[in-house]
XYZ file of C-alpha atoms in Angstrom:
651
model
C 74.108 -37.132 -64.754
C 74.438 -34.033 -66.959
C 76.475 -31.012 -65.872
C 74.542 -27.980 -65.099
C 77.575 -25.667 -64.483
C 81.296 -25.809 -65.161
C 82.885 -22.912 -63.326
C 80.803 -19.821 -63.841
C 79.586 -21.081 -67.120
C 75.926 -22.453 -67.252
C 75.664 -25.665 -69.533
C 73.077 -25.255 -72.462
C 73.667 -28.446 -74.313
C 76.376 -30.813 -75.519
C 77.853 -30.008 -78.784
C 80.234 -33.203 -79.377
C 82.921 -35.757 -78.142
C 86.442 -35.498 -78.640
C 89.654 -37.515 -77.763
C 90.161 -35.668 -74.999
C 86.759 -34.837 -73.347
C 83.654 -33.272 -73.962
C 82.317 -29.992 -75.651
C 79.580 -28.141 -74.651
C 77.603 -24.720 -75.592
C 77.670 -22.616 -72.802
C 76.640 -19.507 -71.346
C 78.843 -16.798 -69.392
C 76.239 -15.334 -67.181
C 78.586 -12.361 -65.961
C 78.546 -10.801 -69.697
C 75.677 -12.886 -71.213
C 78.100 -14.476 -74.084
C 77.538 -17.831 -75.498
C 80.764 -19.948 -75.699
C 82.049 -23.241 -76.792
C 83.329 -25.058 -73.498
C 85.836 -27.791 -74.245
C 86.505 -29.953 -70.995
C 88.493 -32.749 -69.830
C 88.111 -34.824 -66.766
C 91.189 -35.182 -64.819
C 90.441 -38.385 -62.922
C 89.410 -40.828 -65.863
C 92.594 -40.904 -67.786
C 94.881 -42.710 -65.327
C 98.460 -42.192 -66.113
C 97.835 -40.291 -69.083
C 96.146 -37.621 -67.380
C 99.254 -35.355 -66.823
C 100.221 -35.647 -70.410
C 96.549 -34.750 -71.639
C 96.662 -31.799 -69.192
C 99.494 -30.377 -70.208
C 98.200 -30.482 -73.852
C 95.033 -28.757 -72.910
C 96.909 -26.207 -70.849
C 99.431 -25.983 -74.247
C 96.286 -25.186 -76.339
C 95.052 -22.514 -73.910
C 98.638 -20.924 -74.087
C 99.264 -21.207 -77.728
C 95.584 -19.715 -78.627
C 95.698 -17.337 -75.948
C 98.356 -15.620 -77.729
C 96.652 -15.309 -80.935
C 94.165 -12.781 -82.037
C 93.063 -13.318 -85.708
C 89.787 -13.155 -87.466
C 90.624 -16.825 -89.147
C 91.535 -18.261 -85.730
C 89.216 -19.333 -82.940
C 89.365 -16.828 -79.986
C 90.146 -18.195 -76.562
C 88.396 -16.488 -73.770
C 89.172 -18.299 -70.494
C 90.842 -21.354 -69.184
C 90.796 -22.884 -65.718
C 90.218 -26.131 -63.442
C 86.877 -26.703 -61.621
C 86.016 -29.753 -59.811
C 88.499 -32.222 -61.383
C 87.697 -30.666 -64.727
C 90.003 -28.585 -66.867
C 88.139 -26.107 -69.380
C 88.728 -23.958 -72.171
C 86.028 -21.175 -73.023
C 86.431 -20.178 -76.527
C 84.553 -18.632 -79.317
C 81.196 -20.299 -80.328
C 80.917 -20.696 -83.957
C 77.963 -21.327 -85.775
C 78.696 -23.213 -89.009
C 79.996 -26.518 -90.502
C 83.298 -27.888 -90.661
C 85.303 -28.171 -94.093
C 85.208 -31.980 -93.411
C 81.470 -31.850 -93.514
C 81.323 -29.683 -96.315
C 83.626 -31.992 -98.588
C 81.503 -34.946 -97.502
C 78.513 -32.932 -99.066
C 80.221 -31.815 -102.169
C 83.479 -34.137 -102.418
C 85.082 -31.672 -104.846
C 85.101 -27.612 -104.292
C 85.183 -25.250 -107.206
C 88.530 -23.600 -108.013
C 87.025 -20.333 -106.649
C 85.820 -21.901 -103.405
C 89.305 -23.567 -103.103
C 91.029 -20.162 -103.409
C 88.895 -18.583 -101.041
C 89.159 -21.082 -98.374
C 93.005 -21.220 -98.908
C 93.047 -17.421 -98.494
C 91.950 -17.225 -95.068
C 93.639 -20.455 -94.033
C 96.925 -19.343 -94.948
C 96.620 -15.822 -93.249
C 95.479 -17.566 -89.981
C 98.644 -20.060 -90.276
C 101.136 -17.520 -91.403
C 99.931 -15.057 -88.234
C 100.425 -18.241 -85.784
C 103.819 -19.074 -87.447
C 104.870 -15.524 -87.219
C 104.581 -15.904 -83.457
C 106.438 -19.165 -83.428
C 103.299 -21.437 -82.992
C 102.978 -24.233 -85.225
C 99.539 -26.295 -85.428
C 100.687 -29.740 -86.257
C 97.287 -30.977 -86.959
C 95.865 -29.177 -89.891
C 93.111 -31.302 -91.358
C 89.386 -30.454 -92.715
C 88.064 -31.230 -89.178
C 89.831 -28.375 -87.492
C 88.625 -25.733 -90.070
C 85.226 -24.303 -89.260
C 83.445 -22.256 -91.945
C 80.563 -19.939 -90.788
C 77.373 -19.008 -92.451
C 79.082 -15.898 -93.608
C 82.012 -17.656 -95.312
C 84.349 -16.788 -92.597
C 87.042 -19.684 -91.989
C 88.402 -20.149 -88.622
C 91.106 -22.502 -87.552
C 90.329 -24.614 -84.579
C 92.275 -27.168 -82.103
C 95.387 -26.048 -81.461
C 95.670 -28.945 -78.795
C 99.147 -30.317 -80.108
C 100.286 -26.970 -81.325
C 104.063 -26.339 -80.777
C 105.407 -23.182 -79.349
C 108.833 -22.782 -78.046
C 108.953 -26.117 -76.188
C 107.583 -29.582 -76.698
C 104.662 -31.114 -75.183
C 105.378 -34.633 -75.816
C 107.968 -36.974 -74.795
C 111.205 -37.882 -76.729
C 110.129 -39.563 -80.059
C 106.365 -39.305 -79.701
C 104.576 -38.391 -82.810
C 101.003 -36.443 -82.529
C 98.574 -35.612 -85.377
C 96.426 -37.302 -87.617
C 98.433 -39.780 -89.905
C 97.018 -38.632 -93.624
C 97.717 -35.096 -93.020
C 101.411 -35.219 -91.202
C 104.393 -34.007 -93.000
C 107.400 -36.012 -93.646
C 109.523 -34.469 -90.792
C 106.562 -34.503 -88.420
C 106.612 -38.453 -88.656
C 110.355 -38.478 -88.477
C 110.153 -36.658 -85.160
C 112.398 -33.792 -86.605
C 112.256 -30.190 -85.812
C 109.123 -28.245 -87.003
C 108.350 -25.062 -88.595
C 105.415 -23.328 -90.142
C 106.258 -25.166 -93.600
C 105.336 -28.305 -91.770
C 101.537 -27.013 -91.471
C 101.698 -26.139 -95.091
C 102.523 -29.621 -96.101
C 99.294 -30.697 -94.216
C 97.356 -27.582 -95.646
C 98.691 -29.093 -99.221
C 96.982 -32.505 -98.241
C 93.647 -30.637 -97.589
C 94.358 -28.898 -100.796
C 94.690 -31.960 -102.641
C 91.435 -33.416 -101.223
C 89.517 -30.118 -101.925
C 90.315 -30.414 -105.657
C 90.367 -34.006 -106.313
C 88.023 -35.417 -103.812
C 90.610 -38.163 -102.672
C 93.453 -38.141 -99.857
C 97.014 -38.286 -101.187
C 98.389 -40.706 -98.889
C 96.169 -43.851 -97.914
C 96.732 -47.147 -96.705
C 95.421 -50.046 -94.955
C 97.249 -48.982 -91.875
C 99.147 -46.377 -90.264
C 102.559 -47.790 -91.116
C 101.676 -47.656 -94.789
C 100.235 -44.262 -94.582
C 103.608 -43.129 -93.261
C 105.739 -45.014 -95.635
C 104.067 -43.290 -98.590
C 104.502 -39.820 -96.909
C 108.204 -40.095 -96.366
C 109.099 -42.144 -99.590
C 106.206 -41.736 -102.469
C 104.874 -38.844 -104.341
C 101.221 -38.810 -104.821
C 99.578 -38.858 -108.195
C 99.376 -35.392 -109.401
C 95.676 -33.807 -109.182
C 95.458 -33.322 -113.152
C 96.248 -37.039 -113.659
C 93.402 -37.983 -111.268
C 90.968 -35.692 -112.955
C 91.775 -34.195 -116.461
C 89.413 -30.998 -115.658
C 91.970 -29.771 -113.019
C 93.656 -26.995 -114.316
C 97.731 -27.611 -114.931
C 98.494 -24.608 -112.905
C 96.271 -25.647 -109.931
C 97.764 -29.228 -110.237
C 101.306 -27.770 -110.167
C 100.666 -25.618 -106.925
C 99.372 -28.691 -105.029
C 102.346 -30.590 -106.109
C 104.728 -28.170 -104.822
C 103.072 -27.832 -101.672
C 103.421 -31.504 -101.093
C 107.258 -31.537 -101.606
C 109.043 -33.917 -99.483
C 111.694 -31.331 -98.451
C 110.712 -28.289 -96.675
C 113.027 -26.116 -98.718
C 111.348 -27.017 -101.917
C 107.806 -26.255 -100.800
C 106.378 -22.931 -100.309
C 108.075 -20.890 -97.304
C 105.009 -19.090 -96.391
C 101.178 -19.278 -96.628
C 100.993 -15.963 -98.501
C 103.559 -17.351 -101.263
C 100.891 -20.265 -101.688
C 97.948 -18.105 -101.987
C 99.707 -15.922 -104.534
C 100.299 -19.094 -106.855
C 96.665 -20.230 -106.244
C 95.262 -16.805 -106.986
C 97.312 -16.917 -110.378
C 97.388 -20.665 -110.955
C 95.896 -20.203 -114.507
C 99.169 -18.685 -115.673
C 101.328 -21.673 -114.094
C 102.155 -24.311 -116.311
C 102.977 -27.832 -115.170
C 106.596 -29.375 -115.006
C 107.664 -31.424 -118.058
C 107.707 -35.104 -117.487
C 111.369 -35.408 -117.560
C 111.843 -32.233 -115.128
C 108.969 -33.647 -112.809
C 110.975 -37.159 -112.879
C 114.249 -35.347 -111.998
C 112.640 -33.266 -109.450
C 111.177 -36.447 -107.741
C 114.345 -38.037 -107.943
C 116.384 -35.209 -106.260
C 113.437 -35.308 -103.698
C 113.818 -39.132 -103.064
C 117.564 -38.822 -102.820
C 117.338 -36.084 -100.323
C 115.083 -37.883 -98.080
C 117.407 -40.972 -97.467
C 118.514 -40.810 -94.045
C 122.277 -40.975 -93.024
C 123.552 -41.978 -89.547
C 126.509 -39.532 -88.407
C 128.419 -39.798 -85.019
C 127.187 -37.411 -82.487
C 129.405 -34.042 -82.351
C 131.813 -34.025 -79.744
C 132.280 -38.057 -79.823
C 136.018 -39.298 -80.377
C 137.181 -42.194 -81.997
C 140.595 -44.013 -80.740
C 142.991 -45.313 -83.405
C 145.336 -48.020 -82.561
C 149.033 -47.263 -82.586
C 149.720 -49.698 -85.390
C 147.385 -48.223 -87.601
C 148.707 -44.676 -87.172
C 151.331 -43.399 -90.160
C 153.457 -40.257 -90.927
C 151.399 -37.636 -92.714
C 152.733 -37.264 -96.554
C 154.564 -33.899 -97.371
C 152.804 -31.511 -99.606
C 154.721 -32.343 -102.696
C 153.957 -36.105 -102.455
C 150.372 -35.237 -101.843
C 150.285 -33.112 -104.965
C 152.095 -35.822 -107.091
C 149.844 -38.454 -105.785
C 146.788 -36.380 -106.601
C 148.035 -35.931 -110.278
C 148.748 -39.605 -110.683
C 145.139 -40.368 -109.349
C 143.420 -37.860 -112.031
C 145.388 -39.703 -114.681
C 144.196 -42.936 -113.729
C 140.590 -41.891 -113.379
C 140.711 -40.414 -116.737
C 142.177 -43.474 -118.353
C 139.285 -45.677 -116.405
C 136.769 -43.295 -117.808
C 137.865 -43.296 -121.414
C 138.238 -47.006 -121.527
C 134.842 -47.593 -120.107
C 133.234 -45.079 -122.611
C 135.001 -47.067 -125.228
C 133.770 -50.356 -123.973
C 130.064 -49.007 -123.568
C 130.450 -47.427 -127.307
C 131.451 -50.837 -128.692
C 128.993 -52.720 -127.087
C 126.060 -50.464 -128.107
C 127.279 -50.638 -131.692
C 127.160 -54.124 -131.827
C 123.778 -54.336 -130.287
C 122.592 -51.705 -132.714
C 123.999 -53.453 -135.881
C 122.296 -56.724 -134.591
C 118.900 -55.118 -134.192
C 118.628 -53.568 -137.432
C 119.789 -56.946 -139.316
C 116.777 -58.505 -137.166
C 114.279 -55.814 -138.063
C 115.381 -55.977 -141.822
C 115.016 -59.706 -141.596
C 111.740 -59.458 -140.133
C 110.379 -56.893 -142.735
C 111.582 -59.078 -145.797
C 109.901 -61.984 -144.442
C 106.630 -59.931 -143.870
C 106.671 -58.384 -147.401
C 107.331 -61.932 -148.797
C 104.144 -62.991 -146.777
C 102.124 -60.381 -148.052
C 103.016 -60.931 -151.774
C 101.685 -64.240 -151.867
C 98.052 -64.027 -153.230
C 96.103 -67.282 -153.330
C 94.603 -68.333 -156.507
C 90.795 -66.984 -157.112
C 88.653 -68.436 -159.755
C 87.142 -65.967 -162.291
C 83.397 -65.599 -162.121
C 81.538 -63.875 -165.507
C 84.944 -62.397 -166.544
C 85.402 -60.585 -163.518
C 88.559 -60.957 -161.254
C 88.211 -60.595 -157.766
C 90.944 -58.754 -155.871
C 92.149 -59.840 -152.529
C 90.565 -58.014 -149.438
C 92.915 -55.252 -148.159
C 94.822 -56.364 -145.302
C 94.213 -54.113 -142.383
C 97.229 -53.236 -140.082
C 97.082 -54.431 -136.368
C 95.634 -51.604 -134.174
C 98.257 -49.808 -132.159
C 97.549 -47.098 -129.217
C 97.535 -43.657 -130.436
C 100.147 -41.169 -129.938
C 102.720 -44.261 -129.812
C 106.275 -42.863 -129.144
C 108.861 -42.932 -132.179
C 111.529 -44.781 -130.585
C 109.018 -47.726 -130.015
C 108.270 -48.041 -133.860
C 109.663 -45.970 -136.760
C 107.505 -43.181 -137.982
C 105.474 -43.855 -141.024
C 105.826 -41.348 -143.786
C 102.840 -39.423 -144.731
C 101.803 -40.535 -148.397
C 99.403 -38.884 -150.927
C 97.692 -41.838 -152.111
C 96.404 -45.136 -150.817
C 97.896 -46.625 -153.951
C 101.484 -45.630 -153.045
C 104.032 -48.715 -153.108
C 104.882 -47.707 -149.213
C 101.379 -48.336 -148.176
C 102.341 -51.841 -147.210
C 104.819 -50.249 -144.710
C 102.647 -47.486 -143.586
C 100.584 -48.432 -140.229
C 100.055 -44.783 -139.106
C 98.537 -41.777 -140.120
C 97.974 -37.982 -139.037
C 95.139 -35.892 -137.838
C 95.352 -31.909 -137.656
C 93.084 -30.630 -135.153
C 91.313 -27.100 -135.146
C 88.747 -25.635 -133.504
C 86.591 -22.493 -133.547
C 87.680 -20.652 -131.074
C 90.935 -22.057 -130.554
C 92.307 -23.469 -127.231
C 90.038 -26.402 -126.990
C 91.419 -29.633 -125.180
C 91.433 -32.653 -127.214
C 90.996 -36.338 -126.051
C 91.826 -39.334 -128.497
C 90.190 -42.321 -127.385
C 89.900 -41.153 -123.554
C 93.707 -39.900 -123.713
C 94.930 -36.505 -123.581
C 98.334 -34.512 -123.077
C 98.580 -31.062 -121.713
C 99.710 -29.745 -124.975
C 96.926 -31.094 -126.843
C 94.971 -27.908 -127.445
C 93.751 -26.613 -130.928
C 95.552 -26.143 -133.301
C 97.860 -28.757 -133.166
C 98.526 -31.996 -135.151
C 99.092 -35.679 -133.694
C 101.128 -37.824 -135.915
C 101.716 -41.719 -135.342
C 98.079 -42.393 -134.887
C 97.347 -46.229 -135.532
C 95.310 -46.683 -138.757
C 91.522 -47.322 -137.839
C 88.763 -45.738 -136.174
C 89.318 -43.066 -133.241
C 87.060 -41.495 -130.868
C 87.964 -37.415 -130.728
C 86.678 -35.358 -128.046
C 86.792 -31.508 -128.123
C 86.342 -29.805 -124.776
C 86.720 -26.011 -123.776
C 85.199 -24.244 -120.472
C 82.291 -22.302 -121.596
C 81.329 -24.350 -124.618
C 79.361 -27.622 -125.163
C 81.409 -30.947 -125.666
C 82.085 -31.795 -129.160
C 82.642 -35.634 -129.893
C 83.645 -37.127 -133.294
C 84.401 -40.529 -134.519
C 87.104 -40.416 -137.327
C 88.632 -42.917 -139.466
C 92.457 -42.597 -139.562
C 94.068 -43.803 -142.841
C 97.740 -44.863 -142.956
C 99.993 -42.796 -144.790
C 97.606 -39.749 -144.971
C 97.438 -36.545 -142.963
C 93.722 -35.422 -142.421
C 91.901 -32.336 -141.097
C 89.664 -32.377 -138.139
C 87.716 -29.140 -137.328
C 85.083 -28.416 -134.641
C 82.892 -25.570 -134.298
C 82.348 -25.179 -130.490
C 79.182 -24.038 -129.214
C 78.816 -21.542 -126.543
C 77.102 -22.573 -123.335
C 75.073 -19.517 -122.467
C 74.924 -20.044 -118.999
C 75.609 -18.276 -115.428
C 76.050 -19.226 -111.898
C 74.067 -18.068 -108.823
C 75.722 -19.154 -105.478
C 73.181 -18.826 -102.563
C 73.312 -19.063 -98.843
C 71.316 -17.817 -95.824
C 71.316 -17.305 -92.409
C 69.793 -19.410 -90.983
C 70.450 -21.994 -93.533
C 67.925 -24.342 -95.277
C 65.830 -21.686 -96.858
C 63.998 -22.702 -100.028
C 65.274 -21.349 -103.341
C 62.825 -19.940 -105.936
C 64.031 -18.864 -109.470
C 61.617 -16.512 -111.416
C 58.610 -17.548 -109.598
C 59.212 -21.402 -109.585
C 60.435 -23.708 -106.849
C 63.854 -25.153 -107.696
C 63.380 -28.012 -104.928
C 66.872 -27.066 -103.599
C 67.719 -25.037 -100.013
C 70.648 -23.115 -99.295
C 73.473 -23.322 -99.339
C 73.392 -24.122 -103.093
C 75.051 -23.270 -106.623
C 72.466 -23.009 -109.482
C 73.456 -22.928 -113.242
C 70.840 -20.396 -114.968
C 70.727 -18.739 -118.430
C 72.248 -15.337 -119.054
C 69.938 -12.277 -118.635
C 67.650 -11.239 -115.782
C 66.312 -13.440 -112.895
C 64.242 -12.852 -109.679
C 65.876 -14.782 -106.855
C 63.746 -15.337 -103.824
C 64.605 -17.288 -100.344
C 61.695 -18.692 -98.514
C 61.736 -20.231 -94.869
C 58.789 -20.673 -92.630
C 58.631 -17.937 -89.553
C 60.835 -15.658 -91.582
C 60.531 -12.897 -93.863
C 61.370 -13.874 -97.295
C 64.259 -12.145 -98.954
C 64.675 -11.540 -102.782
C 66.668 -9.824 -105.347
C 66.711 -9.047 -108.951
C 69.996 -9.737 -111.017
C 70.871 -9.499 -114.682
C 73.655 -12.071 -115.308
C 76.363 -11.855 -118.057
C 77.845 -15.096 -119.833
C 79.812 -16.981 -117.292
C 79.234 -14.761 -114.393
C 79.028 -16.090 -110.915
C 76.464 -14.004 -108.718
C 76.577 -14.329 -104.979
C 73.700 -13.832 -102.832
C 73.814 -14.326 -98.916
C 70.971 -12.379 -96.996
C 70.214 -12.654 -93.252
C 66.667 -13.794 -92.666
C 64.495 -11.736 -90.225
C 61.861 -13.168 -87.963
C 58.263 -12.437 -89.059
C 56.538 -11.777 -85.965
C 52.853 -12.635 -85.671
C 50.277 -9.729 -86.398
C 49.271 -7.682 -83.054
C 46.496 -9.311 -81.345
C 46.860 -12.380 -83.268
C 47.809 -15.628 -81.108
C 49.113 -18.773 -82.745
C 49.903 -21.413 -80.359
C 49.582 -24.464 -82.876
C 52.439 -27.292 -82.658
C 54.710 -26.962 -85.600
C 53.922 -23.185 -85.952
C 56.944 -20.930 -86.632
C 55.453 -17.529 -85.996
C 56.600 -16.161 -83.008
C 53.994 -14.039 -80.888
C 55.262 -11.215 -78.925
C 56.951 -12.358 -75.685
C 57.201 -16.010 -76.694
C 60.114 -18.336 -78.170
C 59.993 -21.230 -80.582
C 61.812 -24.618 -79.374
C 62.421 -26.808 -82.195
C 63.754 -30.351 -81.570
C 64.987 -32.587 -84.154
C 66.435 -35.951 -84.224
C 68.246 -38.559 -86.395
C 66.290 -40.872 -87.045
C 63.132 -38.861 -86.408
C 60.137 -40.191 -84.342
C 61.704 -40.042 -80.753
C 59.461 -39.391 -78.148
C 59.965 -36.066 -75.997
C 59.734 -35.633 -72.370
C 59.643 -32.154 -71.326
C 59.790 -31.006 -67.804
C 58.637 -34.405 -66.809
C 55.706 -34.551 -68.908
C 55.401 -36.589 -72.272
C 54.701 -34.293 -75.400
C 51.730 -35.294 -77.720
C 54.074 -35.156 -80.828
C 57.442 -36.856 -81.468
C 60.189 -35.410 -83.372
C 60.652 -33.537 -85.543
C 58.440 -30.802 -83.781
C 58.347 -27.060 -82.614
C 56.524 -25.442 -79.923
C 55.762 -21.802 -78.868
C 56.674 -21.491 -75.313
C 57.352 -18.939 -72.708
C 61.013 -17.918 -72.286
C 62.838 -19.966 -69.824
C 64.889 -23.073 -69.300
C 63.262 -26.768 -70.430
C 64.743 -30.042 -69.442
C 64.136 -32.379 -72.352
C 64.400 -36.387 -72.680
C 64.537 -37.903 -75.763
C 63.276 -41.573 -75.984
C 63.293 -44.149 -78.911
C 63.346 -47.768 -78.998
C 66.741 -49.382 -79.866
C 68.576 -46.053 -79.067
C 70.278 -44.481 -76.351
C 68.218 -41.993 -74.143
C 69.530 -38.537 -74.248
C 68.850 -35.710 -71.731
C 69.269 -32.001 -72.927
C 68.593 -28.768 -71.265
C 67.180 -25.982 -73.665
C 67.162 -22.198 -73.065
C 64.152 -20.290 -75.040
C 64.496 -16.630 -75.363
C 61.883 -14.417 -76.198
C 61.599 -13.913 -80.145
C 63.972 -16.462 -81.007
C 64.056 -20.015 -82.182
C 66.080 -22.491 -79.903
C 67.100 -25.653 -81.846
C 67.886 -28.833 -80.138
C 69.493 -31.386 -82.757
C 70.476 -34.715 -81.696
C 71.982 -37.869 -83.797
C 70.901 -40.823 -81.851
C 73.132 -43.627 -80.949
C 72.338 -47.473 -81.346
C 71.891 -49.391 -78.158
C 74.225 -52.211 -78.074
C 72.026 -55.468 -77.942
């Protein structure tokens, strides 16, 4: 049986189900405020009830201390008839998790704006000694006007712990190394978890994944994730560097506050990636710092047998022994160094002799030319032997560099298997890929030596310009220029949203086929933008865009009242007569039978009615799915939506 009231709150509809209870949309009749009511039954959790109740109370106490625009507001918390409930701010919007499911990857501008608000909320909570401990996309809500709210402080930590010793709470993929180890936590743990969210927003992938929780935790503690730029070469090196630092194993190496993290995010274009050697050294130091050392507890004593005790040496004896020890160490070091040098010298000479022998044999083989019969007085020349292909940019230590030669008839041609390309572009600063491979330093102008002779595919890319592809033949022993004239992409972006969403988008009198929210790429110049939604007045604007500009338009649509004296009461109509409201019932999948106040409706979902204001009991039925009961409150001049995802019924 569906609840009608919890405490003084009137239940409107069910919003969702969580690990600890149900969340309802409810109304506070005292002041007429709509709230989200998070509840937990105390009589169905058995032995866990006390711990779960403690977590609920902890959330109420923790968030009750907070008053920040980027943190959900708590209004009330109490117990009523075996229910503990928290009344909190009702937010209309979508979670970051849902947004990532739709888009997978967010633009750099979206990432910076969302991060700025999340970090402000986290810094505020940390300043009051509150650690969230479960920062993840599902706990981040984004409203229709773009405001970001941090939710669910159910396992937040204040001055004391809400769990038993050794118990780890949180979502494994987003936990910090110190969190999975059960160590003392501070705000930097939340920043690591947000670093995981940041990684996911930029790459569309989670940095720590595995077939089970044990594997995920092992990776969090011991393995550094692939840098975002290595997953997607379009990720800016500076942005990749910010994420890498946020995911440092040691809290001291991470950002110490959300403000510091946001500062680097806002200036990511001026940040360079670490070099490979520096990154490897940093990773090595981090791994070394994560080793666990077991020390005796402070205050413990160790008894020494009498037979093992000895008199302390005098000061002069100690100094003499120390001097002798240093001399012995120095001699040992010199001996080891001399041995290593001799060994490496012998290996070097042996390798040189082997390479000389191989090269001599190769030259002898190439100088053997089979006898070719003459035809019409013309002597056929042996076909030129093509060198074995090698990967581009092969390091010099693996194979000696081939010297550039000016003529293909050079006597050194038999030894030259590599060539060089000199890359330039207009404008400069284009990224270059050779056979799908690129390095951060490969931006024009530059030259690439040690390229294997043969055919290579070259790609030039630069933001705001079209992609240029060339197929180049590298000649052994030669240095050839490769120039690209990049063509500017004369485009701009219009970012659209509306309240309510799902408005049709028209550009310059044409239906784009898209609905809000959406990002559209258009040519530079003047454009007319119109948003249309049945039952609402259309909203429009005229804008003139310059190259590369992003224009944001997020109007609030207003209801379109029916003309005075004109009555429209057709099913599906969105016009709202004076003194009436609209009930909109939708289900996934559609086609559910609707029983309203005990009577079967003539149409199935999706459907709209113009109704008198009041309360309506709804029953939604569809073969193969569980029956759903809802109560809807229809208000004058407003649309009341009932959206349900039907659950399949077990066979």
